[in-house]
Coordinates of C-alpha atoms in Angstrom, one line a residue:
M22 CA -37.2 -34.3 -12.2
A23 CA -38.0 -31.5 -14.6
L24 CA -35.6 -28.5 -14.7
E25 CA -38.3 -26.1 -13.6
E26 CA -38.8 -28.1 -10.5
I27 CA -35.2 -27.9 -9.3
P28 CA -35.5 -24.4 -7.6
K29 CA -38.5 -25.7 -5.6
A30 CA -36.6 -28.8 -4.6
V31 CA -33.8 -26.8 -3.1
G32 CA -36.1 -24.3 -1.5
L33 CA -35.6 -21.4 -3.8
T34 CA -38.4 -19.5 -5.4
A35 CA -38.4 -16.6 -7.8
K36 CA -39.4 -14.3 -5.0
G37 CA -36.6 -15.6 -2.7
T38 CA -34.0 -15.3 -5.4
D39 CA -35.1 -11.7 -6.1
S40 CA -34.9 -10.8 -2.4
V41 CA -31.4 -12.2 -2.1
G42 CA -30.3 -10.4 -5.2
A43 CA -31.8 -7.2 -3.9
Y44 CA -30.1 -7.6 -0.6
V45 CA -26.7 -8.1 -2.3
K46 CA -27.3 -5.2 -4.6
S47 CA -28.1 -3.0 -1.6
G48 CA -24.5 -3.2 -0.5
A49 CA -25.4 -4.3 3.1
P50 CA -23.3 -7.5 2.9
Y51 CA -20.2 -5.5 2.0
V52 CA -20.8 -3.2 4.9
W53 CA -20.9 -6.2 7.2
I54 CA -17.7 -7.7 5.6
T55 CA -15.9 -4.3 6.0
A56 CA -17.0 -4.0 9.6
A57 CA -15.8 -7.5 10.3
A58 CA -12.5 -6.8 8.7
I59 CA -12.0 -3.6 10.7
S60 CA -13.0 -5.4 13.9
A61 CA -10.5 -8.1 13.2
S62 CA -7.8 -5.6 12.6
V63 CA -8.6 -3.7 15.8
I64 CA -8.6 -7.0 17.8
V65 CA -5.2 -8.0 16.3
V66 CA -3.7 -4.6 17.1
V67 CA -5.1 -4.5 20.6
S68 CA -3.9 -8.1 21.2
L69 CA -0.4 -7.2 20.0
L70 CA -0.2 -4.1 22.2
F71 CA -1.5 -6.2 25.2
L72 CA 1.2 -8.9 24.5
I73 CA 4.0 -6.3 24.3
A74 CA 2.8 -4.5 27.4
S75 CA 2.3 -7.7 29.4
R76 CA 5.8 -8.8 28.6
G77 CA 7.6 -5.5 29.1
M78 CA 5.8 -3.4 31.7
P79 CA 6.0 -5.9 34.7
H80 CA 9.8 -5.4 34.5
F81 CA 9.5 -2.1 36.3
W82 CA 7.5 -3.4 39.2
P83 CA 9.5 -3.9 42.4
A84 CA 9.0 -7.6 42.8
D85 CA 9.3 -9.4 46.1
V86 CA 12.6 -11.2 46.7
V87 CA 12.5 -14.8 47.8
L88 CA 14.9 -16.4 50.3
A89 CA 15.1 -20.0 49.4
E90 CA 17.1 -23.1 49.9
Y91 CA 17.7 -25.5 47.0
Q92 CA 19.5 -28.8 46.8
E93 CA 20.6 -30.4 43.6
P94 CA 20.8 -34.2 43.5
G95 CA 24.0 -35.4 45.2
Q96 CA 24.9 -31.9 46.4
P97 CA 24.5 -30.2 49.8
P98 CA 21.8 -27.6 50.3
Q99 CA 22.6 -24.0 49.2
P100 CA 20.9 -20.7 50.0
L101 CA 19.4 -18.5 47.3
L102 CA 18.2 -14.9 47.3
A103 CA 16.5 -13.8 44.1
E104 CA 13.5 -12.6 42.2
I105 CA 11.3 -15.2 40.5
V106 CA 11.1 -14.1 36.9
S107 CA 9.1 -16.9 35.3
T108 CA 8.2 -20.6 35.5
E109 CA 7.9 -23.0 32.6
T110 CA 7.2 -26.7 32.1
V111 CA 9.8 -28.5 30.2
S112 CA 10.5 -32.1 29.3
S113 CA 13.0 -34.3 31.1
V114 CA 14.8 -34.9 27.8
R115 CA 15.3 -31.2 27.3
L116 CA 16.6 -30.8 30.9
K117 CA 19.1 -33.7 30.4
N118 CA 20.3 -32.1 27.1
A119 CA 20.8 -28.9 29.0
G120 CA 23.1 -30.7 31.5
M121 CA 20.7 -31.0 34.4
T122 CA 20.7 -34.1 36.5
I123 CA 17.3 -35.7 36.6
S124 CA 16.9 -38.5 39.2
D125 CA 13.3 -39.6 38.6
S126 CA 11.4 -40.8 35.5
T127 CA 8.8 -37.9 35.5
P128 CA 8.4 -36.8 31.9
F129 CA 7.9 -33.1 32.7
H130 CA 9.3 -30.8 35.3
D131 CA 8.7 -27.1 36.3
R132 CA 11.8 -25.0 35.7
V133 CA 12.0 -21.6 37.5
L134 CA 14.1 -18.7 36.2
F135 CA 15.6 -16.8 39.2
K136 CA 17.2 -13.3 38.9
V137 CA 20.0 -13.7 41.4
G138 CA 21.7 -10.4 40.5
N139 CA 25.2 -9.8 42.0
R140 CA 26.8 -10.2 38.5
D141 CA 30.2 -9.0 39.8
L142 CA 30.3 -11.9 42.2
Y143 CA 28.4 -14.7 40.4
G144 CA 29.2 -13.8 36.8
S145 CA 25.5 -14.1 35.7
D146 CA 22.3 -12.3 36.7
F147 CA 20.0 -15.3 36.0
R148 CA 19.9 -18.9 36.9
Y149 CA 17.5 -21.8 36.0
L150 CA 16.6 -24.2 38.8
L151 CA 14.1 -27.0 38.9
D152 CA 11.2 -26.4 41.2
D153 CA 11.7 -29.8 42.7
W154 CA 15.1 -28.7 44.0
V155 CA 13.7 -25.8 46.0
V156 CA 13.4 -27.0 49.5
S157 CA 12.0 -23.9 51.2
R158 CA 10.9 -20.4 50.4
S159 CA 10.3 -17.3 52.5
Y160 CA 10.0 -13.5 52.0
P161 CA 11.8 -11.7 54.9
D162 CA 11.3 -7.9 55.2
G163 CA 15.0 -7.0 55.6
I164 CA 16.1 -7.9 52.1
V165 CA 17.6 -5.0 50.2
V166 CA 17.7 -4.5 46.4
I167 CA 20.3 -2.1 45.1
E168 CA 20.3 -0.9 41.5
R169 CA 23.9 0.0 40.7
M170 CA 25.5 2.1 37.9
E171 CA 27.4 -1.1 37.0
W172 CA 27.0 -4.8 37.4
G173 CA 23.2 -4.7 37.6
N174 CA 21.2 -5.3 40.8
F175 CA 22.6 -6.4 44.1
Y176 CA 20.5 -8.7 46.4
G177 CA 21.5 -9.1 50.0
H178 CA 21.4 -7.8 53.6
L179 CA 22.3 -4.3 54.6
M180 CA 25.0 -4.4 57.4
S181 CA 26.0 -0.8 58.0
V182 CA 26.3 2.7 56.6
K183 CA 29.6 4.5 56.5
Q184 CA 30.1 8.3 56.3
G185 CA 33.6 9.5 55.8
G186 CA 34.9 6.0 56.5
Q187 CA 33.1 5.7 59.8
V188 CA 30.1 3.6 60.6
V189 CA 27.2 5.8 61.4
A190 CA 24.3 3.2 61.5
S191 CA 23.9 -0.5 61.5
G192 CA 21.3 -3.2 61.9
V193 CA 17.6 -2.2 61.6
E194 CA 18.4 1.5 61.7
A195 CA 20.8 1.4 58.8
F196 CA 18.3 1.7 55.9
A197 CA 16.6 4.8 57.4
A198 CA 20.0 6.5 57.9
W199 CA 21.0 5.5 54.4
Q200 CA 18.3 7.3 52.4
P201 CA 19.2 10.9 53.2
L202 CA 22.8 10.1 52.3
Q203 CA 21.7 8.4 49.0
D204 CA 19.6 11.4 48.1
R205 CA 22.6 13.6 48.6
A206 CA 24.8 11.4 46.5
N207 CA 22.2 11.3 43.7
Q208 CA 22.1 15.1 43.7
L209 CA 25.9 15.3 43.5
R210 CA 25.8 12.8 40.6
A211 CA 23.3 15.0 38.8
D212 CA 25.6 18.0 39.4
I213 CA 28.5 16.1 37.9
R214 CA 26.4 15.1 34.9
K215 CA 25.3 18.7 34.4
I216 CA 28.8 20.0 34.5
E217 CA 30.3 17.3 32.3
K218 CA 27.6 17.3 29.6
N219 CA 26.7 21.0 29.6
E220 CA 29.5 23.3 30.8
I221 CA 32.5 21.2 30.0
G222 CA 30.9 20.0 26.9
A223 CA 30.3 23.6 25.8
A224 CA 34.0 24.4 26.6
N225 CA 35.3 21.5 24.6
Y226 CA 33.0 22.4 21.7
A227 CA 34.3 26.0 21.7
L228 CA 37.9 24.8 21.8
E229 CA 37.3 22.6 18.8
R230 CA 35.7 25.5 16.9
M231 CA 38.7 27.7 17.7
R232 CA 41.0 24.9 16.4
L233 CA 39.1 24.8 13.2
D234 CA 39.1 28.6 12.9
R235 CA 42.9 28.6 13.2
R236 CA 43.1 25.8 10.7
Q237 CA 40.9 27.8 8.3
L238 CA 43.3 30.8 8.6
E239 CA 46.2 28.5 7.7
I240 CA 44.4 27.1 4.7
N241 CA 43.8 30.7 3.5
G242 CA 47.5 31.3 3.6
K243 CA 47.7 33.4 6.8
S244 CA 50.3 32.9 9.5
P245 CA 50.9 34.4 13.0
E246 CA 53.8 36.4 11.5
K247 CA 51.8 38.0 8.7
D248 CA 48.4 38.4 10.4
P249 CA 49.1 38.5 14.1
E250 CA 45.8 40.1 15.0
A251 CA 43.6 37.2 13.8
F252 CA 45.7 34.6 15.6
T253 CA 46.1 36.7 18.7
E254 CA 42.3 37.0 19.0
I255 CA 41.9 33.2 18.8
E256 CA 44.6 32.7 21.4
E257 CA 42.9 35.2 23.7
R258 CA 39.6 33.3 23.4
R259 CA 41.4 30.0 24.0
A260 CA 43.1 31.4 27.1
G261 CA 39.8 32.5 28.5
I262 CA 38.1 29.1 27.8
D263 CA 41.2 27.3 29.2
A264 CA 40.8 29.2 32.5
E265 CA 37.1 28.5 32.6
Y266 CA 37.8 24.8 31.9
A267 CA 40.4 24.6 34.7
A268 CA 37.9 26.1 37.1
L269 CA 35.3 23.6 36.1
Q270 CA 37.8 20.7 36.5
T271 CA 38.7 22.0 40.0
H272 CA 35.0 22.2 41.0
L273 CA 34.3 18.8 39.5
S274 CA 37.2 17.2 41.4
K275 CA 35.8 18.5 44.7
I276 CA 32.4 17.1 43.9
Y277 CA 34.0 13.7 43.1
E278 CA 35.7 13.7 46.4
D279 CA 32.5 14.6 48.1
I280 CA 30.4 12.0 46.4
S281 CA 32.9 9.2 47.2
R282 CA 32.8 10.0 50.9
D283 CA 29.9 7.6 51.9
A284 CA 29.3 3.9 51.3
V285 CA 27.2 1.0 52.5
V286 CA 28.4 -2.4 53.6
V287 CA 26.2 -5.3 52.4
K288 CA 26.3 -9.1 52.7
T289 CA 25.2 -11.7 50.2
V290 CA 23.1 -14.7 51.1
D291 CA 26.2 -16.9 51.1
G292 CA 28.1 -14.6 53.5
Q293 CA 30.2 -12.5 51.2
E294 CA 30.6 -8.9 52.3
L295 CA 30.9 -6.0 49.9
E296 CA 31.3 -2.2 50.3
I297 CA 29.5 -0.2 47.7
P298 CA 30.1 3.6 47.4
L299 CA 26.9 5.6 47.2
S300 CA 28.2 7.2 44.0
K301 CA 27.8 3.8 42.3
I302 CA 24.1 3.3 43.5
V303 CA 21.1 4.5 41.5
H304 CA 18.6 3.7 44.2
A305 CA 17.7 1.0 46.8
Y306 CA 14.6 -0.4 48.3
Q307 CA 13.2 -3.2 50.4
P308 CA 10.5 -4.8 48.3
N309 CA 9.3 -7.3 50.8
G310 CA 8.4 -4.7 53.3
M311 CA 6.7 -2.2 50.8
S312 CA 3.0 -1.6 50.6
V313 CA 1.1 -1.7 47.4
L314 CA 0.9 2.1 47.2
A315 CA 4.7 2.3 47.8
K316 CA 5.3 -0.2 45.0
L317 CA 3.0 1.6 42.7
G318 CA 4.9 4.8 43.3
A319 CA 8.2 3.0 42.7
Y320 CA 6.7 1.5 39.5
F321 CA 5.9 4.9 37.9
G322 CA 9.2 6.2 39.1
N323 CA 11.0 3.4 37.2
L324 CA 8.9 4.1 34.1
W325 CA 9.9 7.7 34.2
T326 CA 13.5 6.8 34.7
F327 CA 13.3 4.5 31.7
A328 CA 11.8 7.2 29.5
S329 CA 14.0 10.1 30.7
D330 CA 17.5 8.6 31.5
D331 CA 20.5 7.6 29.4
P332 CA 21.2 3.9 28.7
R333 CA 23.9 2.0 30.7
E334 CA 25.5 -1.4 30.6
A335 CA 25.3 -2.1 26.8
N336 CA 21.8 -0.6 26.7
T337 CA 20.4 -3.3 29.1
E338 CA 20.2 -0.8 32.1
G339 CA 19.1 2.8 32.5
G340 CA 16.7 4.6 30.1
I341 CA 16.2 5.3 26.4
F342 CA 15.7 9.0 26.3
P343 CA 18.3 9.6 23.5
A344 CA 16.5 7.0 21.3
I345 CA 13.1 8.7 21.9
F346 CA 14.6 12.1 21.1
G347 CA 16.4 10.9 18.0
T348 CA 13.2 9.2 16.7
V349 CA 11.0 12.2 17.2
M350 CA 13.5 14.6 15.7
M351 CA 14.2 12.5 12.7
V352 CA 10.5 12.1 12.0
M353 CA 9.9 15.8 12.3
L354 CA 12.8 16.6 9.9
M355 CA 11.5 14.0 7.5
S356 CA 8.0 15.5 7.6
V357 CA 9.3 19.0 6.9
I358 CA 11.3 17.7 3.9
V359 CA 8.8 15.2 2.4
T360 CA 5.6 17.4 2.6
P361 CA 6.5 20.2 0.3
F362 CA 8.2 17.9 -2.3
G363 CA 5.3 15.5 -2.3
V364 CA 2.7 18.3 -2.6
V365 CA 4.5 20.1 -5.4
A366 CA 4.9 16.8 -7.3
A367 CA 1.3 15.9 -6.9
V368 CA 0.1 19.4 -7.9
Y369 CA 2.2 19.3 -11.1
L370 CA 1.0 15.8 -12.1
R371 CA -2.7 16.6 -11.4
E372 CA -3.0 20.3 -12.4
Y373 CA -0.3 21.0 -15.0
A374 CA 1.1 17.9 -16.6
R375 CA -0.6 16.7 -19.8
D376 CA -2.0 13.2 -20.0
N377 CA 0.6 11.6 -22.2
W378 CA 3.0 8.7 -22.1
V379 CA 5.6 10.7 -20.1
T380 CA 3.1 11.5 -17.3
R381 CA 1.8 7.9 -17.2
T382 CA 5.3 6.6 -17.0
V383 CA 6.0 9.0 -14.1
R384 CA 2.9 7.8 -12.3
I385 CA 3.8 4.1 -12.8
A386 CA 7.3 4.9 -11.5
V387 CA 5.9 6.6 -8.4
N388 CA 3.6 3.7 -7.6
N389 CA 6.4 1.2 -8.1
L390 CA 8.7 3.3 -5.9
A391 CA 6.5 2.5 -3.0
G392 CA 7.3 -1.2 -3.4
V393 CA 11.1 -0.9 -3.4
P394 CA 12.7 -2.5 -0.3
S395 CA 13.8 0.0 2.3
I396 CA 17.4 -1.2 2.4
V397 CA 17.7 -0.1 -1.3
F398 CA 16.9 3.4 -0.2
G399 CA 19.5 3.1 2.5
M400 CA 22.1 2.1 0.0
F401 CA 21.1 5.1 -2.2
G402 CA 21.3 7.4 0.7
L403 CA 24.7 6.2 1.7
G404 CA 26.0 6.4 -1.9
F405 CA 24.5 9.7 -3.0
F406 CA 23.8 11.8 0.1
V407 CA 26.8 10.7 2.2
Y408 CA 29.5 10.0 -0.3
I409 CA 28.6 12.5 -3.0
V410 CA 26.6 15.4 -1.5
G411 CA 28.2 15.3 2.0
A412 CA 31.7 14.9 0.7
N413 CA 31.3 17.9 -1.6
I414 CA 29.8 20.0 1.2
D415 CA 32.9 19.1 3.3
Q416 CA 35.2 20.2 0.5
V417 CA 33.5 23.5 0.0
F418 CA 32.4 24.6 3.6
Y419 CA 34.4 22.4 6.0
A420 CA 37.8 22.1 4.4
E421 CA 39.5 23.0 7.8
A422 CA 38.1 19.8 9.4
L423 CA 39.3 17.4 6.7
P424 CA 40.3 14.6 6.6
S425 CA 37.8 14.2 9.4
P426 CA 34.3 14.3 7.7
T427 CA 31.6 16.6 8.9
F428 CA 28.7 16.0 6.5
G429 CA 30.5 13.3 4.5
T430 CA 29.6 10.7 7.1
P431 CA 26.2 9.3 8.1
G432 CA 24.0 11.7 10.2
I433 CA 20.5 12.6 11.1
L434 CA 20.1 14.9 8.0
W435 CA 20.9 12.1 5.6
A436 CA 18.7 9.7 7.5
S437 CA 15.8 12.2 7.3
L438 CA 16.4 12.7 3.5
T439 CA 16.5 9.0 2.9
L440 CA 13.3 8.4 4.7
A441 CA 11.7 11.4 2.9
L442 CA 12.5 9.6 -0.4
L443 CA 11.1 6.4 1.0
T444 CA 7.8 7.9 2.0
L445 CA 7.5 10.4 -0.9
P446 CA 5.2 8.1 -3.1
V447 CA 2.7 7.9 -0.2
V448 CA 2.4 11.7 0.1
I449 CA 2.2 12.1 -3.7
V450 CA -0.5 9.6 -4.2
S451 CA -2.6 10.8 -1.2
T452 CA -2.3 14.4 -2.3
E453 CA -3.3 13.5 -5.9
E454 CA -6.4 11.8 -4.6
G455 CA -7.3 14.8 -2.6
L456 CA -6.9 17.1 -5.6
A457 CA -9.0 14.8 -7.7
R458 CA -11.9 15.1 -5.3
I459 CA -12.1 18.9 -5.5
P460 CA -15.1 19.7 -7.7
R461 CA -14.2 21.3 -11.0
A462 CA -17.0 23.9 -10.5
L463 CA -15.0 25.5 -7.7
R464 CA -12.0 25.9 -10.0
E465 CA -14.2 27.4 -12.7
A466 CA -15.9 29.7 -10.2
S467 CA -12.6 31.0 -9.0
L468 CA -11.3 31.6 -12.5
S469 CA -14.5 33.3 -13.6
L470 CA -14.1 35.8 -10.7
G471 CA -10.7 36.9 -12.2
A472 CA -8.3 34.7 -10.2
T473 CA -5.4 33.2 -12.0
K474 CA -4.7 29.5 -12.0
A475 CA -1.9 29.9 -9.4
E476 CA -4.2 31.9 -7.1
T477 CA -7.0 29.3 -7.5
L478 CA -4.6 26.5 -6.6
W479 CA -3.1 28.5 -3.6
R480 CA -6.4 29.9 -2.2
V481 CA -9.0 27.3 -3.1
V482 CA -7.7 23.9 -4.2
L483 CA -4.8 23.3 -1.9
P484 CA -6.7 24.4 1.3
M485 CA -9.5 22.0 0.5
A486 CA -7.0 19.2 -0.3
S487 CA -5.1 19.8 2.9
P488 CA -6.8 16.9 4.8
A489 CA -5.7 14.5 2.1
M490 CA -2.1 15.9 2.4
M491 CA -2.3 15.3 6.2
T492 CA -3.5 11.7 5.5
G493 CA -0.4 11.2 3.4
L494 CA 1.8 12.7 6.1
I495 CA 0.2 10.4 8.7
L496 CA 1.0 7.3 6.6
A497 CA 4.5 8.6 6.0
V498 CA 5.1 9.2 9.7
A499 CA 3.8 5.8 10.6
R500 CA 6.1 4.1 8.1
A501 CA 9.2 6.2 8.7
A502 CA 9.1 5.9 12.5
G503 CA 9.4 2.2 12.4
E504 CA 12.0 1.8 9.7
V505 CA 15.4 0.4 10.8
A506 CA 17.2 -1.1 7.8
P507 CA 18.0 2.1 5.9
L508 CA 18.9 4.0 9.1
M509 CA 21.7 1.5 9.9
L510 CA 23.5 2.8 6.8
V511 CA 22.8 6.5 7.0
G512 CA 23.1 7.7 10.6
V513 CA 21.8 5.6 13.5
V514 CA 24.2 4.2 16.1
K515 CA 24.1 2.0 19.2
L516 CA 25.0 4.8 21.5
A517 CA 25.2 8.5 20.6
P518 CA 27.6 10.6 22.8
S519 CA 25.5 13.8 22.3
L520 CA 22.1 14.8 21.0
P521 CA 21.6 16.4 17.6
L522 CA 20.0 19.4 19.4
D523 CA 21.8 21.2 22.2
G524 CA 22.8 24.6 23.5
N525 CA 25.9 25.0 21.3
F526 CA 25.7 27.2 18.2
P527 CA 24.2 26.5 15.7
F528 CA 22.1 24.5 18.2
M529 CA 20.8 22.0 15.6
H530 CA 23.7 19.7 14.5
L531 CA 22.4 17.9 11.5
E532 CA 25.7 16.1 10.9
R533 CA 25.6 14.2 14.1
K534 CA 24.6 10.5 14.4
F535 CA 21.6 9.6 16.6
M536 CA 19.9 6.8 18.4
H537 CA 16.5 5.4 17.2
L538 CA 14.0 3.3 19.0
G539 CA 13.7 0.7 16.2
F540 CA 17.4 0.2 16.1
H541 CA 17.6 0.1 19.9
I542 CA 15.1 -2.8 19.9
Y543 CA 17.2 -4.6 17.3
D544 CA 20.4 -4.0 19.3
V545 CA 19.1 -4.9 22.7
G546 CA 17.2 -7.9 21.4
F547 CA 19.8 -9.5 19.1
Q548 CA 23.2 -8.0 20.0
S549 CA 23.1 -8.0 23.8
P550 CA 25.2 -10.6 25.7
N551 CA 22.8 -10.6 28.6
V552 CA 19.7 -12.1 26.9
E553 CA 17.5 -12.6 29.9
A554 CA 18.1 -9.0 31.1
A555 CA 17.4 -7.6 27.6
R556 CA 14.2 -9.5 26.9
P557 CA 11.8 -7.3 28.9
L558 CA 13.5 -4.2 27.7
V559 CA 12.8 -5.2 24.1
Y560 CA 9.1 -5.4 24.8
A561 CA 9.1 -2.2 26.8
T562 CA 10.9 -0.3 24.1
A563 CA 8.6 -1.7 21.4
F564 CA 5.6 -0.6 23.4
L565 CA 7.2 2.9 23.8
L566 CA 7.9 3.0 20.0
V567 CA 4.2 2.3 19.3
A568 CA 3.2 5.0 21.8
V569 CA 5.5 7.5 20.1
I570 CA 4.1 6.7 16.7
V571 CA 0.5 6.9 18.1
L572 CA 1.2 10.3 19.6
L573 CA 2.7 11.7 16.4
N574 CA -0.2 10.3 14.4
L575 CA -2.8 11.7 16.8
A576 CA -1.3 15.1 16.5
A577 CA -1.4 14.9 12.7
I578 CA -5.0 13.5 12.8
R579 CA -6.1 16.4 15.0
I580 CA -4.7 18.9 12.5
R581 CA -6.4 17.0 9.7
N582 CA -9.7 17.0 11.4
R583 CA -9.6 20.7 12.1
L584 CA -8.8 21.4 8.4
R585 CA -11.6 19.0 7.3
E586 CA -14.1 20.9 9.5
R587 CA -12.9 24.2 8.2
Y588 CA -13.4 23.3 4.5
K589 CA -16.4 21.0 4.9
A590 CA -18.9 23.6 3.8
L591 CA -17.1 24.1 0.6
D592 CA -17.5 20.5 -0.3
H593 CA -21.2 21.0 -0.6

């Protein structure tokens, strides 16, 4: 076959080849490839969010409680009262390796995970049983589920309600009589929490400040004999706060006596009776007798509690509000720090620095800095910010508190500075790109009208480049909010006793440690002794972390879009 006949043999002609080339040169294939890549990315993100939500959100639904009877091979039947968490199919070999007795030769069996609760009685919240062992199942309406401050959930039957040690209701009337008393106990517990965290906390803070003031006077060489007025003023303030503290303690003791007045008597499925004070109960419900609307209301109530309450039981119970607060506050501090430094650096590199080997080296360093592992930034923050900067701040401004460190220990300020360094290259590069897109004609027009270079930058160039700055900030927030490794070295903790922002002067306490959603996920998922109870909370916290990041990004995107609309006319 001649060479000139090959295109015809494979179905190609000169006209067809030209049309294919024109189609490729038009850029349409690249548009479709880009659209496909974006679609795939969106599908992956949505699938990930759906997976997280499907694993975490059902945890807050008040599930029905099954009353069952099961019988292991060679054992008498036993009662069971629990929630059905999940069912999985496993091999007989795996079950035998786990110590279960398998009497038949069936290769696969269904294994059911039951949440039996009553950890104070049984030692474990969860139990695996083979579905073949469950003889009967029913869902009676009288089953009560009690969420307690300690030991997790209780599953059983309500026997009676006691008020002041006397039985006031029993039988079918007990649950209705219990609810007003429980509401009262919850209100008293809220009053106790308010007094302990706010009023007594403020008194303790003031006493500590006075102790440090007295210590500062002693460091300055003063004494009660030489300078009685200064020491007398401190003692008078101390006496006033001590009197206020004593009054608060008296009031608190009365509330504790009042809240411990009532209790409920409950019985487990195997006949054990237990008296639970109402002060130890968060809330109670009868899931088998609840309607769908009632369960829906309880579901959203549980979600709100999860987002607004403090954690309990090694972070496997309660809420995660301190972690949400710490994450948002750290990101906002980081944004305030990184934005001006990143913009100033980008303006210098783009508008003032000459194009020489020094500038090129700096650009290469900035680009390479974006690829440094985050744990390295954490080590730098610990070594420089905490041990050097913080220690010197303590020596100069907080000598009265030494040897206890104030800023010479990890805290939210050092965490914010560390993440600001971590995200600084992103802001610099994004701002530089925005500055490069500003037409040179606008600069020249401003200069020709008599404006100086600084005025041109401040009034023309930077406002038009502000959308690019916001883009850099959005990327910085997205990365900083999810970082965990550096924070473990420079300020984040498992449980923070107080928030970095409160009502005590100076209100914002940058030296305090804080909780973070990312570290909370790591702690609950990998450090919790109760794995089954922690698993849904890991997914729920991860979903909430994504929601917080999305909200922060949406706020920044909205600002960027408004800036872009304002300066759109100048681009043309």
